[in-house]
Amino acid sequence: MFNFDVGHILVDTSSSVSVMFAEAFSALQVPDNMINRSITNLVSFFGDVVQPIRSIHLPIAVSLAPHWGYAYHLIFLILDCPTTFNVILGRLALA
């Protein structure tokens, strides 16, 4: 269905969630029927409460080109805030 390479990924083993930032999410052009709008707040790296704008369950493959690694499904919270990363993979993504 989708085939995107995403760069600027932070792997954060202390984070309990995986996050995709709004600008990267918009580039995916995901159909509305795949988006979950019932979400809860989360606590940011700085201790303040952040309201995600939505969440989505997406298939991902983690690899170093040209070799394919593992493929699995992952839930991402979508955040609209400034960052240098497109995605943060939390510890559950690495399990």
Coordinates of N, CA and C in Angstrom, one line a residue:
M1 N 0.8 -1.2 0.0 CA 0.0 0.0 0.0 C 0.9 1.3 0.0
F2 N 1.7 1.4 1.0 CA 2.6 2.6 1.1 C 4.0 2.1 1.0
N3 N 4.9 2.9 0.5 CA 6.3 2.6 0.4 C 7.1 3.9 0.5
F4 N 7.4 4.3 1.7 CA 8.2 5.5 2.0 C 9.4 5.2 2.8
D5 N 10.5 5.9 2.4 CA 11.7 5.8 3.2 C 11.7 7.1 4.1
V6 N 11.8 6.9 5.4 CA 11.8 8.0 6.4 C 13.2 8.1 7.0
G7 N 13.7 9.3 6.9 CA 15.0 9.5 7.6 C 14.8 10.4 8.8
H8 N 15.9 10.7 9.5 CA 15.9 11.5 10.7 C 15.0 10.9 11.8
I9 N 15.3 9.6 12.1 CA 14.6 8.8 13.1 C 15.4 8.8 14.4
L10 N 14.8 9.0 15.5 CA 15.5 8.9 16.8 C 15.0 7.6 17.5
V11 N 15.9 6.8 17.9 CA 15.5 5.6 18.6 C 15.7 5.9 20.1
D12 N 14.6 5.9 20.9 CA 14.7 6.3 22.3 C 14.2 5.2 23.1
T13 N 15.1 4.5 23.7 CA 14.8 3.3 24.5 C 14.1 3.6 25.8
S14 N 14.1 4.9 26.2 CA 13.4 5.3 27.5 C 12.0 5.8 27.2
S15 N 11.6 5.9 25.9 CA 10.3 6.4 25.6 C 9.3 5.2 25.5
S16 N 8.1 5.3 26.1 CA 7.1 4.2 26.1 C 6.2 4.2 24.9
V17 N 6.3 5.3 24.0 CA 5.5 5.4 22.8 C 6.4 5.7 21.6
S18 N 5.8 5.4 20.5 CA 6.5 5.8 19.2 C 5.7 7.0 18.7
V19 N 6.4 8.0 18.2 CA 5.8 9.3 17.7 C 6.2 9.6 16.3
M20 N 5.3 10.1 15.6 CA 5.5 10.6 14.2 C 5.1 12.1 14.3
F21 N 5.9 12.9 13.7 CA 5.6 14.4 13.8 C 4.8 14.8 12.6
A22 N 3.9 15.8 12.7 CA 2.8 16.1 11.8 C 3.4 16.3 10.4
E23 N 4.5 17.0 10.2 CA 5.0 17.3 8.9 C 5.3 16.0 8.1
A24 N 5.9 15.0 8.8 CA 6.2 13.7 8.2 C 5.0 13.0 7.9
F25 N 4.0 13.0 8.9 CA 2.7 12.3 8.7 C 2.0 12.9 7.5
S26 N 1.9 14.2 7.3 CA 1.2 14.8 6.2 C 1.8 14.3 4.9
A27 N 3.1 14.1 4.8 CA 3.7 13.6 3.5 C 3.3 12.2 3.2
L28 N 2.9 11.4 4.1 CA 2.4 10.1 3.8 C 1.1 10.0 3.1
Q29 N 0.3 11.0 3.2 CA -1.0 11.1 2.6 C -1.9 9.8 3.0
V30 N -2.0 9.6 4.3 CA -2.7 8.4 4.8 C -4.2 8.6 4.6
P31 N -5.0 7.7 4.1 CA -6.4 7.8 4.1 C -7.1 8.0 5.5
D32 N -8.1 8.8 5.5 CA -8.8 9.1 6.8 C -9.3 7.9 7.6
N33 N -9.6 6.9 6.8 CA -10.2 5.7 7.5 C -9.1 4.9 8.3
M34 N -7.9 5.2 8.1 CA -6.8 4.6 8.9 C -6.4 5.4 10.1
I35 N -7.0 6.6 10.3 CA -6.6 7.4 11.4 C -7.5 7.2 12.6
N36 N -6.8 7.1 13.8 CA -7.6 7.0 15.1 C -7.5 8.4 15.7
R37 N -8.7 8.9 16.0 CA -8.8 10.2 16.7 C -9.0 10.1 18.2
S38 N -9.2 9.0 18.7 CA -9.4 8.8 20.2 C -8.1 8.5 20.8
I39 N -7.5 9.5 21.4 CA -6.2 9.4 22.0 C -6.1 10.1 23.3
T40 N -5.0 9.8 24.1 CA -4.8 10.4 25.4 C -3.6 11.3 25.3
N41 N -3.5 12.2 26.3 CA -2.3 13.0 26.5 C -1.1 12.2 26.8
L42 N 0.1 12.8 26.6 CA 1.3 12.2 27.0 C 2.2 13.2 27.6
V43 N 3.2 12.8 28.4 CA 4.1 13.7 29.0 C 5.3 13.8 28.2
S44 N 5.7 15.0 27.8 CA 6.9 15.2 26.9 C 8.2 15.0 27.6
F45 N 9.3 15.1 26.9 CA 10.6 15.0 27.4 C 10.9 16.0 28.5
F46 N 10.2 17.1 28.5 CA 10.4 18.2 29.4 C 9.5 18.2 30.6
G47 N 8.6 17.2 30.6 CA 7.7 17.1 31.7 C 6.3 17.8 31.6
D48 N 6.1 18.5 30.4 CA 4.8 19.1 30.2 C 3.9 18.1 29.5
V49 N 2.6 18.4 29.5 CA 1.6 17.5 28.9 C 1.4 17.9 27.5
V50 N 1.4 17.0 26.6 CA 1.3 17.2 25.1 C 0.1 16.5 24.6
Q51 N -0.8 17.1 23.8 CA -2.0 16.5 23.3 C -1.6 16.1 21.8
P52 N -1.5 14.8 21.6 CA -1.4 14.3 20.2 C -2.6 14.7 19.4
I53 N -2.4 14.9 18.1 CA -3.5 15.3 17.2 C -4.3 14.1 16.7
R54 N -3.6 12.9 16.7 CA -4.2 11.6 16.3 C -3.2 10.5 16.5
S55 N -3.7 9.3 16.2 CA -2.8 8.2 16.2 C -3.1 7.3 15.0
I56 N -2.1 6.4 14.7 CA -2.3 5.6 13.5 C -1.5 4.3 13.7
H57 N -2.0 3.2 13.2 CA -1.4 1.9 13.3 C -0.9 1.6 11.9
L58 N 0.5 1.6 11.7 CA 1.1 1.5 10.4 C 2.1 0.3 10.4
P59 N 2.2 -0.3 9.2 CA 3.2 -1.3 9.0 C 4.6 -0.6 8.8
I60 N 5.6 -1.1 9.4 CA 6.9 -0.5 9.2 C 7.9 -1.6 9.0
A61 N 9.0 -1.3 8.3 CA 10.2 -2.2 8.1 C 11.4 -1.4 8.5
V62 N 12.2 -2.0 9.4 CA 13.4 -1.3 9.9 C 14.6 -2.1 9.2
S63 N 15.4 -1.3 8.5 CA 16.5 -1.9 7.8 C 17.6 -0.9 7.5
L64 N 18.7 -1.4 7.1 CA 19.8 -0.6 6.6 C 19.9 -1.0 5.1
A65 N 19.6 0.0 4.2 CA 19.6 -0.3 2.8 C 20.9 -0.9 2.4
P66 N 21.0 -1.8 1.5 CA 19.9 -2.4 0.7 C 19.3 -3.7 1.3
H67 N 19.6 -4.0 2.5 CA 19.1 -5.2 3.2 C 17.8 -4.9 4.0
W68 N 16.8 -5.7 3.8 CA 15.6 -5.6 4.6 C 15.7 -6.2 6.0
G69 N 15.2 -5.5 6.9 CA 15.2 -6.0 8.3 C 13.9 -6.6 8.7
Y70 N 13.4 -6.3 9.9 CA 12.1 -6.8 10.4 C 11.0 -5.9 9.9
A71 N 9.9 -6.5 9.6 CA 8.6 -5.8 9.3 C 7.6 -6.1 10.3
Y72 N 6.9 -5.1 10.8 CA 5.8 -5.3 11.8 C 4.9 -4.1 11.8
H73 N 3.8 -4.2 12.6 CA 2.9 -3.0 12.7 C 3.2 -2.3 14.0
L74 N 3.0 -1.0 14.0 CA 3.3 -0.2 15.2 C 2.3 1.0 15.3
I75 N 1.9 1.3 16.5 CA 1.1 2.5 16.7 C 1.9 3.7 16.9
F76 N 1.6 4.7 16.2 CA 2.3 6.0 16.3 C 1.4 7.1 16.8
L77 N 1.8 7.9 17.8 CA 1.1 9.1 18.1 C 1.6 10.2 17.2
I78 N 0.7 11.0 16.7 CA 1.0 12.1 15.8 C 1.1 13.4 16.6
L79 N 2.2 14.0 16.6 CA 2.4 15.3 17.4 C 2.7 16.4 16.4
D80 N 2.1 17.6 16.7 CA 2.3 18.8 15.9 C 3.2 19.7 16.7
C81 N 4.5 19.6 16.7 CA 5.4 20.4 17.4 C 6.7 20.5 16.6
P82 N 7.5 21.5 16.8 CA 8.8 21.6 16.1 C 9.8 20.6 16.5
T83 N 10.5 20.0 15.6 CA 11.6 19.0 15.9 C 12.5 18.8 14.7
T84 N 13.6 18.3 14.9 CA 14.5 18.0 13.8 C 14.3 16.5 13.3
F85 N 13.5 15.8 14.1 CA 13.2 14.4 13.7 C 11.9 14.2 13.0
N86 N 11.7 13.2 12.2 CA 10.4 12.8 11.6 C 9.7 11.8 12.5
V87 N 10.5 10.9 13.1 CA 9.9 9.8 13.9 C 10.7 9.6 15.1
I88 N 10.1 9.2 16.2 CA 10.8 8.7 17.4 C 10.3 7.3 17.7
L89 N 11.2 6.3 17.6 CA 10.8 4.9 17.9 C 11.0 4.7 19.4
G90 N 10.0 4.3 20.1 CA 10.1 4.0 21.5 C 10.5 2.6 21.7
R91 N 10.7 2.2 23.0 CA 11.2 0.9 23.4 C 10.3 -0.3 22.9
L92 N 9.0 0.0 22.8 CA 8.1 -1.1 22.4 C 8.3 -1.4 20.9
A93 N 8.8 -0.5 20.1 CA 9.1 -0.7 18.7 C 10.3 -1.6 18.6
L94 N 11.2 -1.6 19.6 CA 12.4 -2.4 19.5 C 12.3 -3.8 20.1
A95 N 11.1 -4.0 20.8 CA 10.9 -5.3 21.4 C 10.7 -6.4 20.4

